[in-house]
Amino acid sequence: MSDTNPRLFDVDWATFKPWKVAPVRHRISDHPLLQLPPLIELSSRLAKHGRIRTHSNDAYAGTAFNHAPMLYPNQRSPEETLANIESAKAWMSLLNVQTDEIYRGLVDEVLDDLKLGIDRFDPGMTYRGGWIFVTSPNTVTPFHMDKEHNFIMQIKGNKRLLVWEKDDLEVLSEEARDLFHASHSRDLVTWREEARARAHVFELKPGMGAYMPSTAPHLVENGDNTSVTVSFTYYTDATRRDSRLHSMHQRLRGWGLSPSPVGARPFLDSLLDSLAVGTSHLQHLADRTRGREPLLDSVRYAHALVS
Ligand SMILES: [Fe+2]
């Protein structure tokens, strides 16, 4: 096997495209850190920093993703929930596991391996993150999108994953992405049942997974079993540029303009991106002058901003 092929994953690199959804196979289900006892210990460490997201199984596909924990609270502690996950009627995500000294090693082990394949198509991997989802039977991760590229892998139990392409503007509008990149608001992310017909549907079992590009909307539905799923995420040169452009387009919308979708007008995009890069350099300089270190997205690990 060549040293440019990941060992832990099977991806069809001949057809892989960084902005297209793709199936993945993996060999990490038996990893010692992904078994329930160490995950309970991890939940205890992360809870001290507020790095747990949880809600009950009352959340559904159309629940506003950002507000699900508040709308449908899970009253049990993380440790109690995980120890009784079969009956807890709960959805739980261990957030930003790269902030944990032990699990940072797992994030690097996985992403160093994937990077061997990814770098040829999509260089500049930064902002590495890890997310572990432990869920009771019949729970749902509501329809939403994230900023990072994402390799999502099934570790235990079965799950149905629905993913839509980033460029499917019928399912999620350009305006929704512009707003999301500019402010992290998912207020324009709205679910319609008709969207199911346009999804890539993955019936995930342990050893299976998928690649979801940045802002590819997705929805996850547990079967009648408990489930452990992991996501390993990152930015690249291309995702950082895409995010800058959506943010710039949102600014144009604020001035009453209606910009074409990102990518539709490459020359204008280049101009806007140069402006965005220049502006952010000036902003960082101003931050440092005031004694504040800017939060850069070009760092190796994701800042634990999401909770
Ligand atoms: Fe997600």
Tab-separated table of C-alpha atoms and ligand atoms in Angstrom:
chain	number	residue	atom	x	y	z
A	1	MET	CA	0.000	0.000	0.000
A	2	SER	CA	1.362	3.415	-0.914
A	3	ASP	CA	1.997	5.930	1.827
A	4	THR	CA	-0.544	8.261	0.215
A	5	ASN	CA	-3.422	5.893	0.977
A	6	PRO	CA	-5.163	6.090	4.353
A	7	ARG	CA	-4.929	2.854	6.351
A	8	LEU	CA	-8.050	3.267	8.450
A	9	PHE	CA	-10.435	4.271	5.649
A	10	ASP	CA	-11.595	3.152	2.238
A	11	VAL	CA	-12.597	6.075	0.043
A	12	ASP	CA	-12.869	5.932	-3.736
A	13	TRP	CA	-10.176	8.544	-4.318
A	14	ALA	CA	-10.530	8.144	-8.104
A	15	THR	CA	-13.964	9.769	-7.918
A	16	PHE	CA	-13.563	11.806	-4.708
A	17	LYS	CA	-14.494	15.483	-5.038
A	18	PRO	CA	-14.084	17.800	-2.022
A	19	TRP	CA	-17.486	19.454	-2.540
A	20	LYS	CA	-19.452	16.265	-3.218
A	21	VAL	CA	-21.000	13.764	-0.803
A	22	ALA	CA	-19.339	10.328	-0.846
A	23	PRO	CA	-19.613	6.957	0.932
A	24	VAL	CA	-16.758	5.842	3.205
A	25	ARG	CA	-15.721	2.592	4.889
A	26	HIS	CA	-13.618	2.558	8.042
A	27	ARG	CA	-11.809	0.318	10.500
A	28	ILE	CA	-12.125	2.288	13.756
A	29	SER	CA	-15.201	0.668	15.355
A	30	ASP	CA	-13.057	-1.354	17.771
A	31	HIS	CA	-10.893	1.585	18.812
A	32	PRO	CA	-10.555	1.424	22.627
A	33	LEU	CA	-11.439	5.123	23.045
A	34	LEU	CA	-14.758	4.639	21.240
A	35	GLN	CA	-16.222	2.137	23.703
A	36	LEU	CA	-18.836	3.200	26.269
A	37	PRO	CA	-16.759	3.130	29.545
A	38	PRO	CA	-14.081	5.581	28.292
A	39	LEU	CA	-16.812	7.700	26.679
A	40	ILE	CA	-18.564	8.030	30.060
A	41	GLU	CA	-15.258	9.215	31.569
A	42	LEU	CA	-14.813	11.653	28.668
A	43	SER	CA	-18.336	13.049	29.152
A	44	SER	CA	-17.469	13.794	32.758
A	45	ARG	CA	-14.349	15.749	31.760
A	46	LEU	CA	-16.095	17.664	28.943
A	47	ALA	CA	-19.150	18.516	31.061
A	48	LYS	CA	-16.918	20.608	33.341
A	49	HIS	CA	-16.341	22.909	30.336
A	50	GLY	CA	-19.928	22.843	29.023
A	51	ARG	CA	-18.916	20.695	26.059
A	52	ILE	CA	-21.989	18.471	26.059
A	53	ARG	CA	-25.012	18.994	23.854
A	54	THR	CA	-28.081	16.959	24.647
A	55	HIS	CA	-31.821	16.805	24.124
A	56	SER	CA	-34.602	14.295	24.544
A	57	ASN	CA	-36.038	12.038	21.869
A	58	ASP	CA	-38.917	14.502	21.402
A	59	ALA	CA	-36.793	16.493	18.914
A	60	TYR	CA	-37.757	15.768	15.301
A	61	ALA	CA	-36.422	16.436	11.801
A	62	GLY	CA	-37.838	19.977	11.666
A	63	THR	CA	-36.766	21.067	15.175
A	64	ALA	CA	-34.623	24.213	15.047
A	65	PHE	CA	-31.180	22.641	15.493
A	66	ASN	CA	-29.668	25.476	17.535
A	67	HIS	CA	-32.571	25.428	19.984
A	68	ALA	CA	-33.225	21.665	20.364
A	69	PRO	CA	-31.456	21.365	23.791
A	70	MET	CA	-33.575	24.186	25.194
A	71	LEU	CA	-36.852	23.069	23.587
A	72	TYR	CA	-36.509	19.401	24.551
A	73	PRO	CA	-34.186	19.200	27.563
A	74	ASN	CA	-32.644	15.980	28.821
A	75	GLN	CA	-32.676	16.253	32.614
A	76	ARG	CA	-30.127	13.536	33.384
A	77	SER	CA	-26.403	14.137	33.836
A	78	PRO	CA	-24.112	13.107	30.964
A	79	GLU	CA	-22.700	10.180	32.923
A	80	GLU	CA	-26.151	8.941	33.948
A	81	THR	CA	-27.468	9.348	30.406
A	82	LEU	CA	-24.630	7.394	28.824
A	83	ALA	CA	-24.663	4.638	31.448
A	84	ASN	CA	-28.398	4.145	30.733
A	85	ILE	CA	-28.476	5.110	27.073
A	86	GLU	CA	-30.773	2.209	26.120
A	87	SER	CA	-33.624	3.669	28.216
A	88	ALA	CA	-32.571	7.343	28.541
A	89	LYS	CA	-34.662	8.553	25.550
A	90	ALA	CA	-31.822	10.971	24.885
A	91	TRP	CA	-29.576	12.327	22.160
A	92	MET	CA	-26.113	13.335	23.369
A	93	SER	CA	-23.097	14.806	21.630
A	94	LEU	CA	-19.649	15.087	23.196
A	95	LEU	CA	-18.394	18.319	21.664
A	96	ASN	CA	-14.938	19.377	20.610
A	97	VAL	CA	-13.248	16.222	21.888
A	98	GLN	CA	-9.971	17.571	20.439
A	99	THR	CA	-9.810	19.768	23.569
A	100	ASP	CA	-9.345	16.642	25.677
A	101	GLU	CA	-5.726	15.569	26.013
A	102	ILE	CA	-6.541	11.887	25.421
A	103	TYR	CA	-9.038	12.291	22.587
A	104	ARG	CA	-6.877	14.868	20.790
A	105	GLY	CA	-4.635	11.897	19.997
A	106	LEU	CA	-7.590	10.081	18.410
A	107	VAL	CA	-8.517	13.134	16.317
A	108	ASP	CA	-4.943	13.317	15.041
A	109	GLU	CA	-4.713	9.575	14.454
A	110	VAL	CA	-7.828	9.696	12.251
A	111	LEU	CA	-7.211	12.992	10.452
A	112	ASP	CA	-3.486	12.340	9.869
A	113	ASP	CA	-4.573	9.146	8.142
A	114	LEU	CA	-7.315	10.781	6.045
A	115	LYS	CA	-5.030	13.688	5.182
A	116	LEU	CA	-2.894	11.295	3.151
A	117	GLY	CA	-5.772	11.033	0.690
A	118	ILE	CA	-7.334	14.475	1.081
A	119	ASP	CA	-4.255	16.648	0.538
A	120	ARG	CA	-4.108	15.814	-3.180
A	121	PHE	CA	-7.536	17.364	-3.756
A	122	ASP	CA	-8.104	19.767	-0.921
A	123	PRO	CA	-4.922	21.061	0.760
A	124	GLY	CA	-4.538	23.195	3.868
A	125	MET	CA	-6.209	21.060	6.559
A	126	THR	CA	-6.646	23.037	9.789
A	127	TYR	CA	-9.146	23.451	12.594
A	128	ARG	CA	-9.308	19.750	13.417
A	129	GLY	CA	-12.256	18.693	15.530
A	130	GLY	CA	-13.929	15.573	16.869
A	131	TRP	CA	-17.541	14.989	17.878
A	132	ILE	CA	-19.005	11.821	19.395
A	133	PHE	CA	-22.735	11.127	19.328
A	134	VAL	CA	-24.292	8.595	21.701
A	135	THR	CA	-28.007	8.174	21.207
A	136	SER	CA	-30.968	6.223	22.549
A	137	PRO	CA	-33.278	4.288	20.220
A	138	ASN	CA	-35.529	6.377	17.964
A	139	THR	CA	-33.754	9.720	18.373
A	140	VAL	CA	-33.267	12.267	15.612
A	141	THR	CA	-30.546	14.814	14.839
A	142	PRO	CA	-32.601	17.640	13.311
A	143	PHE	CA	-31.929	18.917	9.780
A	144	HIS	CA	-28.973	21.334	9.825
A	145	MET	CA	-25.603	22.200	8.278
A	146	ASP	CA	-22.103	22.778	9.666
A	147	LYS	CA	-19.159	24.830	8.459
A	148	GLU	CA	-16.542	22.080	8.423
A	149	HIS	CA	-15.871	19.242	6.024
A	150	ASN	CA	-16.968	16.139	7.905
A	151	PHE	CA	-16.170	12.425	7.852
A	152	ILE	CA	-19.004	10.823	9.824
A	153	MET	CA	-18.559	7.194	10.856
A	154	GLN	CA	-20.894	4.673	12.451
A	155	ILE	CA	-19.304	2.837	15.415
A	156	LYS	CA	-22.170	0.977	17.101
A	157	GLY	CA	-25.803	0.332	16.092
A	158	ASN	CA	-27.608	1.344	12.923
A	159	LYS	CA	-28.593	4.776	11.708
A	160	ARG	CA	-30.102	6.425	8.659
A	161	LEU	CA	-28.122	9.431	7.444
A	162	LEU	CA	-29.662	11.769	4.868
A	163	VAL	CA	-27.300	14.253	3.209
A	164	TRP	CA	-27.949	16.790	0.484
A	165	GLU	CA	-25.400	18.334	-1.828
A	166	LYS	CA	-24.075	21.793	-1.030
A	167	ASP	CA	-25.167	23.082	-4.426
A	168	ASP	CA	-28.764	21.836	-4.044
A	169	LEU	CA	-30.251	25.282	-3.525
A	170	GLU	CA	-33.817	23.910	-3.576
A	171	VAL	CA	-33.195	22.188	-0.256
A	172	LEU	CA	-31.159	24.958	1.371
A	173	SER	CA	-30.922	28.435	-0.100
A	174	GLU	CA	-27.832	30.495	-0.846
A	175	GLU	CA	-29.212	33.118	1.567
A	176	ALA	CA	-29.234	30.524	4.367
A	177	ARG	CA	-25.531	29.782	3.773
A	178	ASP	CA	-24.590	33.449	3.528
A	179	LEU	CA	-26.275	34.170	6.865
A	180	PHE	CA	-24.775	31.062	8.488
A	181	HIS	CA	-21.211	31.917	7.502
A	182	ALA	CA	-21.614	35.547	8.507
A	183	SER	CA	-23.189	34.978	11.919
A	184	HIS	CA	-23.474	31.220	12.626
A	185	SER	CA	-27.251	31.691	12.554
A	186	ARG	CA	-29.271	28.744	11.263
A	187	ASP	CA	-32.475	30.804	11.242
A	188	LEU	CA	-32.987	30.267	7.494
A	189	VAL	CA	-32.486	26.494	7.726
A	190	THR	CA	-35.997	25.155	7.350
A	191	TRP	CA	-37.044	21.543	6.915
A	192	ARG	CA	-39.529	20.328	4.312
A	193	GLU	CA	-40.532	16.651	4.112
A	194	GLU	CA	-40.379	16.816	0.283
A	195	ALA	CA	-36.602	17.238	0.587
A	196	ARG	CA	-36.225	13.539	1.444
A	197	ALA	CA	-36.614	12.621	-2.235
A	198	ARG	CA	-33.459	14.605	-3.125
A	199	ALA	CA	-31.185	13.187	-0.395
A	200	HIS	CA	-28.285	10.782	-0.487
A	201	VAL	CA	-29.508	8.132	1.954
A	202	PHE	CA	-26.949	6.070	3.865
A	203	GLU	CA	-28.177	3.131	5.950
A	204	LEU	CA	-25.182	3.127	8.264
A	205	LYS	CA	-23.870	0.115	10.161
A	206	PRO	CA	-20.583	-0.180	12.074
A	207	GLY	CA	-17.718	0.135	9.597
A	208	MET	CA	-19.706	2.446	7.313
A	209	GLY	CA	-19.772	6.215	7.024
A	210	ALA	CA	-19.948	9.167	4.693
A	211	TYR	CA	-18.082	12.270	3.673
A	212	MET	CA	-20.158	15.454	3.989
A	213	PRO	CA	-18.682	18.644	2.525
A	214	SER	CA	-18.930	21.956	4.361
A	215	THR	CA	-22.573	23.148	4.585
A	216	ALA	CA	-24.010	19.997	2.992
A	217	PRO	CA	-27.298	19.819	4.954
A	218	HIS	CA	-27.952	16.599	6.830
A	219	LEU	CA	-30.418	14.793	9.065
A	220	VAL	CA	-29.777	11.651	11.129
A	221	GLU	CA	-32.401	9.166	12.314
A	222	ASN	CA	-31.634	6.371	14.749
A	223	GLY	CA	-33.157	2.987	14.274
A	224	ASP	CA	-34.662	1.082	17.211
A	225	ASN	CA	-31.219	0.615	18.752
A	226	THR	CA	-28.653	2.589	20.705
A	227	SER	CA	-25.983	4.117	18.558
A	228	VAL	CA	-22.472	5.543	18.701
A	229	THR	CA	-21.392	7.757	15.802
A	230	VAL	CA	-18.278	9.905	15.405
A	231	SER	CA	-17.507	12.902	13.231
A	232	PHE	CA	-14.034	14.173	12.419
A	233	THR	CA	-14.046	17.660	10.943
A	234	TYR	CA	-11.640	20.223	9.495
A	235	TYR	CA	-11.277	23.288	7.332
A	236	THR	CA	-9.132	23.576	4.223
A	237	ASP	CA	-7.895	26.464	2.063
A	238	ALA	CA	-11.063	26.013	-0.015
A	239	THR	CA	-13.536	25.986	2.901
A	240	ARG	CA	-11.941	29.111	4.399
A	241	ARG	CA	-12.291	30.894	1.048
A	242	ASP	CA	-15.882	29.684	0.629
A	243	SER	CA	-16.737	30.952	4.104
A	244	ARG	CA	-15.162	34.353	3.433
A	245	LEU	CA	-17.160	34.675	0.214
A	246	HIS	CA	-20.490	33.755	1.800
A	247	SER	CA	-19.791	36.279	4.562
A	248	MET	CA	-19.019	38.950	1.953
A	249	HIS	CA	-22.213	38.092	0.068
A	250	GLN	CA	-24.169	38.490	3.311
A	251	ARG	CA	-22.651	41.940	3.670
A	252	LEU	CA	-23.802	42.780	0.119
A	253	ARG	CA	-27.305	41.598	1.021
A	254	GLY	CA	-27.227	44.003	3.962
A	255	TRP	CA	-26.688	46.786	1.418
A	256	GLY	CA	-29.782	45.671	-0.500
A	257	LEU	CA	-27.919	43.774	-3.230
A	258	SER	CA	-28.675	40.222	-4.444
A	259	PRO	CA	-25.343	38.546	-5.184
A	260	SER	CA	-25.096	35.502	-7.463
A	261	PRO	CA	-24.327	32.219	-5.682
A	262	VAL	CA	-20.719	31.747	-4.598
A	263	GLY	CA	-18.809	30.289	-7.569
A	264	ALA	CA	-21.148	31.662	-10.245
A	265	ARG	CA	-18.994	34.744	-10.928
A	266	PRO	CA	-15.350	33.745	-10.388
A	267	PHE	CA	-13.833	37.147	-11.194
A	268	LEU	CA	-16.109	38.962	-8.744
A	269	ASP	CA	-15.440	36.242	-6.161
A	270	SER	CA	-11.684	36.814	-6.547
A	271	LEU	CA	-12.097	40.533	-5.954
A	272	LEU	CA	-14.352	40.006	-2.960
A	273	ASP	CA	-11.996	37.428	-1.488
A	274	SER	CA	-8.993	39.738	-1.816
A	275	LEU	CA	-11.009	42.393	-0.035
A	276	ALA	CA	-12.055	39.939	2.698
A	277	VAL	CA	-8.465	38.737	3.252
A	278	GLY	CA	-7.168	42.318	3.395
A	279	THR	CA	-9.894	43.374	5.812
A	280	SER	CA	-9.295	40.431	8.133
A	281	HIS	CA	-5.523	41.105	8.182
A	282	LEU	CA	-6.239	44.664	9.249
A	283	GLN	CA	-8.711	43.439	11.881
A	284	HIS	CA	-6.150	40.999	13.293
A	285	LEU	CA	-3.544	43.741	13.396
A	286	ALA	CA	-5.978	45.997	15.255
A	287	ASP	CA	-6.790	43.165	17.710
A	288	ARG	CA	-3.111	42.587	18.466
A	289	THR	CA	-2.532	46.319	18.920
A	290	ARG	CA	-5.233	46.216	21.607
A	291	GLY	CA	-3.552	43.218	23.237
A	292	ARG	CA	-6.145	40.695	21.998
A	293	GLU	CA	-5.024	37.561	20.197
A	294	PRO	CA	-7.415	36.987	17.244
A	295	LEU	CA	-9.205	33.644	16.947
A	296	LEU	CA	-7.824	32.323	13.674
A	297	ASP	CA	-9.329	29.493	11.634
A	298	SER	CA	-5.890	28.558	10.335
A	299	VAL	CA	-4.859	26.951	13.639
A	300	ARG	CA	-4.345	23.190	13.933
A	301	TYR	CA	-7.287	22.500	16.264
A	302	ALA	CA	-10.792	23.978	16.360
A	303	HIS	CA	-11.455	26.553	19.029
A	304	ALA	CA	-14.105	25.141	21.348
A	305	LEU	CA	-16.622	27.853	20.498
A	306	VAL	CA	-19.612	25.627	19.745
A	307	SER	CA	-21.719	24.316	22.580
B	1	FE	FE	-23.886	18.072	11.763
